[in-house]
């Protein structure tokens, strides 16, 4: 009996500011084929709500991208987009916050989360409403902001003012001055629109694990600025709960604690801001993996390869490699993770089903070079990993 080819599922995330999930999957596949030319490869590029989400869902759902210009995170106009999906039911739009307020859109010398804004997210939501969408999915991830969604609410028509009645300036650094939110000008179409937020449920707005403390430093905040942002988000949660949430509470299944409910800290607190106007915060993989038949595809594989730009203590808190490993482990399928960098806490991924992990970069180098050659390095790293596996196991034939 002729042995069948080895089935390998390739289910990676994209690499921020570098490769889309589809290109990551293709690079890994190229590396595998150098060692096992006849491998039966199932490429399953995955998105987590961040960069590439709108395009991926448009391709999967028979939809299209709609280009538009909106306000970027530092206040300048940027070329952006949203997606309109095909299929039955109300017209559904996908707004990818990273496409208008992502960290990649913040120049390195302007990475100050106290000043960046989600105003453009609100503009994209309004553009989706103008296009006829009555169901809008907002993908959260890869944000360059920490304003609690205040900018998005302003773009949607709410007035956020200080104790003197002056409109609040953009950015999370001004939130501690917030005194009142006037909802009178909010776009009335929101009341008839199903607003869904695909978010990481581990991210909360306030407290010891609040979003400013966990992600503020990654976005350029100093320790003092982290505390200012945290205080501002506490104030925002209090004012949202008093001034906005009661008007939209009947739409929610249950009252939402905007400080600590799962997902309220998504994308610098955008989750809380949108929840205050009736959005439902949903675990991102429950939404984004719908229709991919991921569990069955992983279970059919002999081996799974996933990948992420960085593997560290945050990975187990809802990142794609951890989600893939958890599902593959349930099917008894081994998992390899390839990562651009390996940081403190990476070993924690073994507890969620990762059997081995390996770094991609062959030597120390500048970030610019690593990003520019990431596809090449990823294919080479995959080849190295597969040759080590072949040496250790001789890849015995698999019964058909």
Tab-separated table of C-alpha atoms in Angstrom:
chain	number	residue	atom	x	y	z
A	1	UNK	CA	0.000	0.000	0.000
A	2	UNK	CA	1.400	3.386	-0.974
A	3	UNK	CA	1.600	5.700	2.036
A	4	UNK	CA	-0.381	8.907	1.720
A	5	UNK	CA	1.381	12.283	1.873
A	6	UNK	CA	1.749	13.915	5.251
A	7	UNK	CA	-1.073	16.320	6.015
A	8	UNK	CA	0.160	19.577	7.497
A	9	UNK	CA	-2.158	22.403	8.514
A	10	UNK	CA	-0.581	25.868	8.370
A	11	UNK	CA	-2.628	28.241	10.505
A	12	UNK	CA	-0.657	31.403	11.284
A	13	UNK	CA	-1.306	34.956	12.328
A	14	UNK	CA	0.022	37.873	10.311
A	15	UNK	CA	3.207	39.656	11.351
A	16	UNK	CA	2.489	43.232	12.344
A	17	UNK	CA	3.815	45.876	9.935
A	18	UNK	CA	5.350	43.106	7.846
A	19	UNK	CA	3.388	40.163	6.381
A	20	UNK	CA	-0.310	39.409	6.131
A	21	UNK	CA	-1.509	36.077	7.486
A	22	UNK	CA	-1.873	34.807	3.911
A	23	UNK	CA	1.731	35.704	3.069
A	24	UNK	CA	2.956	34.115	6.311
A	25	UNK	CA	1.139	30.899	5.383
A	26	UNK	CA	2.662	30.944	1.896
A	27	UNK	CA	6.193	31.446	3.265
A	28	UNK	CA	5.780	28.550	5.698
A	29	UNK	CA	4.425	26.361	2.898
A	30	UNK	CA	7.482	27.174	0.772
A	31	UNK	CA	9.764	26.088	3.602
A	32	UNK	CA	7.850	22.839	4.147
A	33	UNK	CA	8.001	21.917	0.455
A	34	UNK	CA	11.791	22.207	0.429
A	35	UNK	CA	11.864	19.205	2.762
A	36	UNK	CA	8.613	17.345	1.964
A	37	UNK	CA	7.721	18.215	-1.642
A	38	UNK	CA	4.634	16.006	-1.698
A	39	UNK	CA	3.159	17.219	1.598
A	40	UNK	CA	-0.611	17.753	1.603
A	41	UNK	CA	-0.756	21.336	2.869
A	42	UNK	CA	-3.881	23.076	4.169
A	43	UNK	CA	-3.230	26.811	4.381
A	44	UNK	CA	-5.505	28.501	6.926
A	45	UNK	CA	-4.425	32.149	7.386
A	46	UNK	CA	-6.052	33.522	10.529
A	47	UNK	CA	-6.888	37.012	11.717
A	48	UNK	CA	-7.488	38.238	15.245
A	49	UNK	CA	-9.340	41.476	14.551
A	50	UNK	CA	-6.184	43.437	13.766
A	51	UNK	CA	-4.390	44.133	10.507
A	52	UNK	CA	-5.895	42.337	7.514
A	53	UNK	CA	-9.201	41.407	9.146
A	54	UNK	CA	-11.505	43.300	6.772
A	55	UNK	CA	-9.776	41.918	3.686
A	56	UNK	CA	-9.742	38.351	5.021
A	57	UNK	CA	-13.437	38.380	5.900
A	58	UNK	CA	-14.341	39.990	2.590
A	59	UNK	CA	-12.517	37.219	0.713
A	60	UNK	CA	-14.067	34.497	2.873
A	61	UNK	CA	-17.570	35.931	2.679
A	62	UNK	CA	-17.829	36.886	-0.979
A	63	UNK	CA	-17.633	40.578	-0.175
A	64	UNK	CA	-15.519	43.543	-1.170
A	65	UNK	CA	-13.338	46.246	0.305
A	66	UNK	CA	-14.606	49.816	0.174
A	67	UNK	CA	-11.767	52.367	0.110
A	68	UNK	CA	-12.218	55.646	1.939
A	69	UNK	CA	-10.274	58.412	3.651
A	70	UNK	CA	-10.598	58.965	7.398
A	71	UNK	CA	-8.839	60.611	10.320
A	72	UNK	CA	-5.745	58.675	11.343
A	73	UNK	CA	-4.505	58.142	14.903
A	74	UNK	CA	-2.367	61.304	14.951
A	75	UNK	CA	-5.091	63.440	13.359
A	76	UNK	CA	-3.934	63.396	9.741
A	77	UNK	CA	-6.101	61.951	6.947
A	78	UNK	CA	-5.177	58.386	5.983
A	79	UNK	CA	-6.238	56.080	3.175
A	80	UNK	CA	-8.386	53.431	4.831
A	81	UNK	CA	-11.168	50.970	4.072
A	82	UNK	CA	-13.987	48.851	5.422
A	83	UNK	CA	-15.542	45.681	4.021
A	84	UNK	CA	-19.057	44.869	2.890
A	85	UNK	CA	-19.804	41.154	3.099
A	86	UNK	CA	-21.985	39.037	0.859
A	87	UNK	CA	-24.528	36.472	1.950
A	88	UNK	CA	-28.115	36.527	3.210
A	89	UNK	CA	-29.527	38.733	5.931
A	90	UNK	CA	-28.905	42.416	6.629
A	91	UNK	CA	-25.950	44.014	4.864
A	92	UNK	CA	-22.913	43.439	7.071
A	93	UNK	CA	-19.856	45.669	7.222
A	94	UNK	CA	-16.480	44.962	8.780
A	95	UNK	CA	-14.618	47.900	10.289
A	96	UNK	CA	-11.009	47.071	11.074
A	97	UNK	CA	-9.826	49.575	13.660
A	98	UNK	CA	-6.178	48.925	12.749
A	99	UNK	CA	-6.889	50.234	9.246
A	100	UNK	CA	-7.489	53.705	10.630
A	101	UNK	CA	-6.102	53.797	14.190
A	102	UNK	CA	-3.471	51.066	14.189
A	103	UNK	CA	0.008	51.337	15.631
A	104	UNK	CA	1.480	50.952	12.138
A	105	UNK	CA	-0.143	54.309	11.244
A	106	UNK	CA	1.607	56.131	14.098
A	107	UNK	CA	5.072	57.374	13.088
A	108	UNK	CA	7.731	56.111	15.545
A	109	UNK	CA	8.523	59.659	16.691
A	110	UNK	CA	4.818	60.313	17.453
A	111	UNK	CA	3.982	57.178	19.435
A	112	UNK	CA	2.315	58.929	22.324
A	113	UNK	CA	-0.909	57.116	23.315
A	114	UNK	CA	-2.013	60.102	25.336
A	115	UNK	CA	-2.529	61.992	22.075
A	116	UNK	CA	-3.659	59.389	19.527
A	117	UNK	CA	-7.339	59.067	18.680
A	118	UNK	CA	-9.954	56.567	17.485
A	119	UNK	CA	-11.894	59.338	15.703
A	120	UNK	CA	-11.375	57.586	12.379
A	121	UNK	CA	-13.051	54.417	13.696
A	122	UNK	CA	-16.243	56.374	14.227
A	123	UNK	CA	-15.911	57.832	10.731
A	124	UNK	CA	-15.624	54.327	9.252
A	125	UNK	CA	-18.717	53.228	11.169
A	126	UNK	CA	-20.616	56.200	9.757
A	127	UNK	CA	-19.344	55.401	6.256
A	128	UNK	CA	-20.576	51.821	6.682
A	129	UNK	CA	-23.970	53.151	7.759
A	130	UNK	CA	-24.005	55.433	4.690
A	131	UNK	CA	-23.352	52.336	2.548
A	132	UNK	CA	-26.501	50.729	3.962
A	133	UNK	CA	-24.965	48.396	6.542
A	134	UNK	CA	-27.260	47.503	9.411
A	135	UNK	CA	-24.910	45.000	10.999
A	136	UNK	CA	-21.379	46.223	11.703
A	137	UNK	CA	-18.558	44.078	13.028
A	138	UNK	CA	-15.660	46.040	14.499
A	139	UNK	CA	-12.377	44.133	14.626
A	140	UNK	CA	-10.112	45.147	17.492
A	141	UNK	CA	-6.380	44.598	17.449
A	142	UNK	CA	-3.007	46.204	16.658
A	143	UNK	CA	-4.198	49.567	17.956
A	144	UNK	CA	-2.062	52.650	18.428
A	145	UNK	CA	-4.536	54.353	20.745
A	146	UNK	CA	-5.594	54.465	24.372
A	147	UNK	CA	-8.552	56.855	24.370
A	148	UNK	CA	-11.269	54.435	25.461
A	149	UNK	CA	-13.122	54.951	22.190
A	150	UNK	CA	-13.712	58.609	23.053
A	151	UNK	CA	-12.662	59.711	19.574
A	152	UNK	CA	-14.987	57.196	17.920
A	153	UNK	CA	-17.899	58.457	20.027
A	154	UNK	CA	-17.116	62.048	19.034
A	155	UNK	CA	-17.087	61.076	15.359
A	156	UNK	CA	-20.469	59.398	15.872
A	157	UNK	CA	-21.896	62.645	17.226
A	158	UNK	CA	-21.464	62.569	21.013
A	159	UNK	CA	-20.092	65.666	22.755
A	160	UNK	CA	-17.453	64.997	25.406
A	161	UNK	CA	-16.824	68.073	27.519
A	162	UNK	CA	-14.795	69.192	30.530
A	163	UNK	CA	-16.153	71.021	33.587
A	164	UNK	CA	-16.122	74.295	31.647
A	165	UNK	CA	-18.234	72.833	28.845
A	166	UNK	CA	-15.333	72.772	26.398
A	167	UNK	CA	-14.978	69.925	23.911
A	168	UNK	CA	-12.359	67.466	25.075
A	169	UNK	CA	-9.152	67.452	23.038
A	170	UNK	CA	-8.171	64.189	21.280
A	171	UNK	CA	-6.377	61.363	23.050
A	172	UNK	CA	-6.428	59.435	26.297
A	173	UNK	CA	-4.275	62.055	27.988
A	174	UNK	CA	-7.307	64.358	28.218
A	175	UNK	CA	-9.781	61.851	29.657
A	176	UNK	CA	-9.085	62.767	33.284
A	177	UNK	CA	-10.667	66.155	32.464
A	178	UNK	CA	-13.915	64.597	31.201
A	179	UNK	CA	-16.996	65.817	33.037
A	180	UNK	CA	-20.005	65.180	30.792
A	181	UNK	CA	-21.081	63.346	27.629
A	182	UNK	CA	-24.036	64.683	25.653
A	183	UNK	CA	-25.553	61.901	23.503
A	184	UNK	CA	-28.085	64.117	21.736
A	185	UNK	CA	-26.062	64.307	18.527
A	186	UNK	CA	-25.307	60.579	18.232
A	187	UNK	CA	-26.097	59.166	14.812
A	188	UNK	CA	-29.712	57.957	15.131
A	189	UNK	CA	-29.010	55.024	12.810
A	190	UNK	CA	-27.070	53.352	15.625
A	191	UNK	CA	-30.380	52.533	17.298
A	192	UNK	CA	-31.354	50.314	14.387
A	193	UNK	CA	-27.949	48.753	13.799
A	194	UNK	CA	-26.484	45.601	15.280
A	195	UNK	CA	-23.018	46.617	16.439
A	196	UNK	CA	-20.632	43.772	17.277
A	197	UNK	CA	-17.074	44.048	18.563
A	198	UNK	CA	-14.679	41.148	18.021
A	199	UNK	CA	-12.208	41.490	20.868
A	200	UNK	CA	-9.778	39.727	23.135
A	201	UNK	CA	-11.833	38.942	26.262
A	202	UNK	CA	-8.677	39.064	28.398
A	203	UNK	CA	-8.401	42.816	27.849
A	204	UNK	CA	-10.234	44.941	30.419
A	205	UNK	CA	-10.433	48.696	30.739
A	206	UNK	CA	-9.433	49.358	34.338
A	207	UNK	CA	-7.750	47.843	37.369
A	208	UNK	CA	-4.389	46.169	37.865
A	209	UNK	CA	-4.666	44.473	34.462
A	210	UNK	CA	-6.218	47.527	32.835
A	211	UNK	CA	-5.349	48.200	29.228
A	212	UNK	CA	-3.232	51.291	29.901
A	213	UNK	CA	-0.978	49.392	32.290
A	214	UNK	CA	-0.639	46.313	30.076
A	215	UNK	CA	-0.283	47.929	26.659
A	216	UNK	CA	0.499	51.599	27.309
A	217	UNK	CA	4.265	51.038	27.458
A	218	UNK	CA	4.186	49.156	24.144
A	219	UNK	CA	2.562	52.195	22.562
A	220	UNK	CA	5.193	54.595	23.897
A	221	UNK	CA	3.813	55.670	27.298
A	222	UNK	CA	6.182	56.458	30.165
A	223	UNK	CA	5.332	55.154	33.677
A	224	UNK	CA	3.873	58.568	34.582
A	225	UNK	CA	1.807	58.620	31.403
A	226	UNK	CA	0.530	55.113	32.122
A	227	UNK	CA	-0.875	56.303	35.433
A	228	UNK	CA	-2.440	59.365	33.778
A	229	UNK	CA	-4.037	57.180	31.127
A	230	UNK	CA	-5.314	54.748	33.763
A	231	UNK	CA	-6.897	57.569	35.742
A	232	UNK	CA	-8.460	58.935	32.561
A	233	UNK	CA	-9.979	55.591	31.621
A	234	UNK	CA	-11.421	55.252	35.138
A	235	UNK	CA	-13.046	58.652	34.690
A	236	UNK	CA	-14.303	57.742	31.231
A	237	UNK	CA	-15.895	54.532	32.519
A	238	UNK	CA	-17.710	56.455	35.246
A	239	UNK	CA	-19.053	59.117	32.870
A	240	UNK	CA	-20.018	56.603	30.169
A	241	UNK	CA	-21.914	54.580	32.767
A	242	UNK	CA	-23.768	57.671	33.962
A	243	UNK	CA	-24.418	59.541	30.696
A	244	UNK	CA	-24.570	56.974	27.873
A	245	UNK	CA	-25.113	53.456	29.108
A	246	UNK	CA	-28.644	53.996	30.516
A	247	UNK	CA	-29.930	55.078	27.090
A	248	UNK	CA	-28.611	51.935	25.413
A	249	UNK	CA	-29.002	49.458	28.272
A	250	UNK	CA	-32.314	48.050	26.954
A	251	UNK	CA	-30.412	46.783	23.888
A	252	UNK	CA	-27.952	44.830	26.009
A	253	UNK	CA	-28.710	41.360	27.350
A	254	UNK	CA	-27.407	42.419	30.752
A	255	UNK	CA	-25.806	45.554	32.232
A	256	UNK	CA	-22.143	45.859	31.262
A	257	UNK	CA	-19.465	46.766	33.791
A	258	UNK	CA	-17.431	49.082	31.598
A	259	UNK	CA	-14.453	48.913	33.960
A	260	UNK	CA	-13.868	45.182	34.087
A	261	UNK	CA	-16.142	43.301	31.678
A	262	UNK	CA	-14.280	41.040	29.225
A	263	UNK	CA	-13.208	42.960	26.150
A	264	UNK	CA	-13.783	46.467	27.501
A	265	UNK	CA	-10.054	47.163	27.203
A	266	UNK	CA	-9.864	46.038	23.574
A	267	UNK	CA	-7.882	48.397	21.348
A	268	UNK	CA	-7.037	50.868	24.062
A	269	UNK	CA	-10.538	50.783	25.517
A	270	UNK	CA	-12.456	51.073	22.241
A	271	UNK	CA	-14.478	48.090	23.463
A	272	UNK	CA	-15.833	50.073	26.409
A	273	UNK	CA	-16.626	53.112	24.303
A	274	UNK	CA	-18.652	51.108	21.798
A	275	UNK	CA	-20.303	48.996	24.513
A	276	UNK	CA	-21.655	52.223	25.991
A	277	UNK	CA	-23.726	52.743	22.829
A	278	UNK	CA	-25.086	49.218	22.711
A	279	UNK	CA	-22.339	47.183	21.034
A	280	UNK	CA	-21.973	43.546	22.067
A	281	UNK	CA	-18.436	42.542	23.018
A	282	UNK	CA	-17.775	39.051	21.667
A	283	UNK	CA	-14.736	36.765	21.993
A	284	UNK	CA	-12.966	37.420	18.731
A	285	UNK	CA	-12.386	33.839	17.674
A	286	UNK	CA	-16.056	32.971	18.139
A	287	UNK	CA	-16.758	35.589	15.469
A	288	UNK	CA	-13.713	35.628	13.212
A	289	UNK	CA	-13.251	31.874	12.807
A	290	UNK	CA	-16.898	31.247	12.034
A	291	UNK	CA	-17.169	29.563	8.665
A	292	UNK	CA	-13.559	28.351	8.497
A	293	UNK	CA	-14.341	24.857	9.890
A	294	UNK	CA	-11.055	25.226	11.768
A	295	UNK	CA	-11.518	22.420	14.282
A	296	UNK	CA	-12.233	19.830	11.588
A	297	UNK	CA	-9.330	21.010	9.431
A	298	UNK	CA	-6.889	20.814	12.330
A	299	UNK	CA	-8.186	17.369	13.299
A	300	UNK	CA	-7.508	16.066	9.767
A	301	UNK	CA	-3.850	17.108	9.972
A	302	UNK	CA	-0.908	15.019	11.146
A	303	UNK	CA	0.892	18.164	12.259
A	304	UNK	CA	0.101	21.869	12.690
A	305	UNK	CA	2.348	24.870	12.153
A	306	UNK	CA	1.276	28.264	13.427
A	307	UNK	CA	3.195	31.527	13.709
A	308	UNK	CA	3.203	34.980	15.288
A	309	UNK	CA	5.501	37.986	15.287
A	310	UNK	CA	6.272	37.651	19.003
A	311	UNK	CA	5.955	34.734	21.410
A	312	UNK	CA	5.922	35.759	25.075
A	313	UNK	CA	3.780	35.900	28.219
A	314	UNK	CA	0.970	37.610	26.286
A	315	UNK	CA	0.604	34.733	23.827
A	316	UNK	CA	-1.476	32.563	26.144
A	317	UNK	CA	-3.839	35.477	26.732
A	318	UNK	CA	-5.837	35.038	23.542
A	319	UNK	CA	-3.230	35.186	20.763
A	320	UNK	CA	-3.645	33.091	17.619
A	321	UNK	CA	-0.916	30.485	18.364
A	322	UNK	CA	-2.545	29.717	21.728
A	323	UNK	CA	-6.001	29.416	20.163
A	324	UNK	CA	-4.706	27.123	17.411
A	325	UNK	CA	-2.776	25.004	19.922
A	326	UNK	CA	-5.774	24.680	22.232
A	327	UNK	CA	-7.945	23.407	19.384
A	328	UNK	CA	-5.248	21.121	17.966
A	329	UNK	CA	-4.534	19.651	21.397
A	330	UNK	CA	-8.197	18.701	21.724
A	331	UNK	CA	-7.779	16.682	18.517
A	332	UNK	CA	-4.460	15.163	19.609
A	333	UNK	CA	-2.472	16.894	16.862
A	334	UNK	CA	1.061	18.217	17.615
A	335	UNK	CA	1.832	21.920	17.125
A	336	UNK	CA	4.936	23.912	16.189
A	337	UNK	CA	5.041	27.699	16.606
A	338	UNK	CA	7.419	29.888	14.590
A	339	UNK	CA	7.976	33.359	16.037
A	340	UNK	CA	9.829	36.476	15.013
A	341	UNK	CA	10.970	37.028	18.571
A	342	UNK	CA	10.827	34.874	21.698
A	343	UNK	CA	10.415	36.766	24.945
A	344	UNK	CA	9.877	36.143	28.657
A	345	UNK	CA	7.029	33.740	29.374
A	346	UNK	CA	7.170	32.018	25.991
A	347	UNK	CA	7.461	28.659	27.740
A	348	UNK	CA	3.904	29.127	29.062
A	349	UNK	CA	2.543	28.160	25.643
A	350	UNK	CA	3.361	24.517	26.321
A	351	UNK	CA	0.514	24.457	28.825
A	352	UNK	CA	-2.024	25.294	26.096
A	353	UNK	CA	-0.894	22.637	23.623
A	354	UNK	CA	2.273	23.890	21.918
A	355	UNK	CA	4.771	21.053	21.531
A	356	UNK	CA	7.709	23.131	20.285
A	357	UNK	CA	8.558	26.669	19.227
A	358	UNK	CA	11.415	28.210	17.303
A	359	UNK	CA	12.699	31.691	16.465
A	360	UNK	CA	12.724	32.891	12.880
A	361	UNK	CA	15.640	35.331	12.789
A	362	UNK	CA	18.978	33.675	11.948
A	363	UNK	CA	21.113	36.374	13.620
A	364	UNK	CA	20.826	39.738	15.415
A	365	UNK	CA	19.794	42.501	13.006
A	366	UNK	CA	17.935	45.792	12.791
A	367	UNK	CA	14.144	45.846	12.888
A	368	UNK	CA	14.085	47.362	9.397
A	369	UNK	CA	16.064	44.440	7.976
A	370	UNK	CA	13.995	41.868	9.881
A	371	UNK	CA	10.754	43.318	8.512
A	372	UNK	CA	12.085	43.676	4.984
A	373	UNK	CA	13.268	40.073	4.767
A	374	UNK	CA	10.647	38.433	6.964
A	375	UNK	CA	9.206	36.205	4.230
A	376	UNK	CA	12.654	34.886	3.362
A	377	UNK	CA	13.563	34.298	7.005
A	378	UNK	CA	10.261	32.562	7.696
A	379	UNK	CA	10.669	30.111	4.812
A	380	UNK	CA	14.238	29.374	5.905
A	381	UNK	CA	13.203	28.870	9.542
A	382	UNK	CA	10.452	26.480	8.472
A	383	UNK	CA	12.932	24.473	6.412
A	384	UNK	CA	15.319	24.240	9.390
A	385	UNK	CA	12.534	23.077	11.690
A	386	UNK	CA	11.315	20.462	9.215
A	387	UNK	CA	14.836	19.093	8.666
A	388	UNK	CA	15.322	18.740	12.419
A	389	UNK	CA	12.017	16.884	12.636
A	390	UNK	CA	12.996	14.636	9.735
A	391	UNK	CA	16.306	13.863	11.406
A	392	UNK	CA	14.620	12.959	14.696
A	393	UNK	CA	11.690	10.977	13.388
A	394	UNK	CA	12.662	9.994	9.842
A	395	UNK	CA	9.017	10.872	9.163
A	396	UNK	CA	7.822	7.261	9.053
A	397	UNK	CA	5.134	6.568	6.447
A	398	UNK	CA	1.604	7.282	7.609
A	399	UNK	CA	-1.039	4.599	7.052
A	400	UNK	CA	-3.706	5.703	4.636
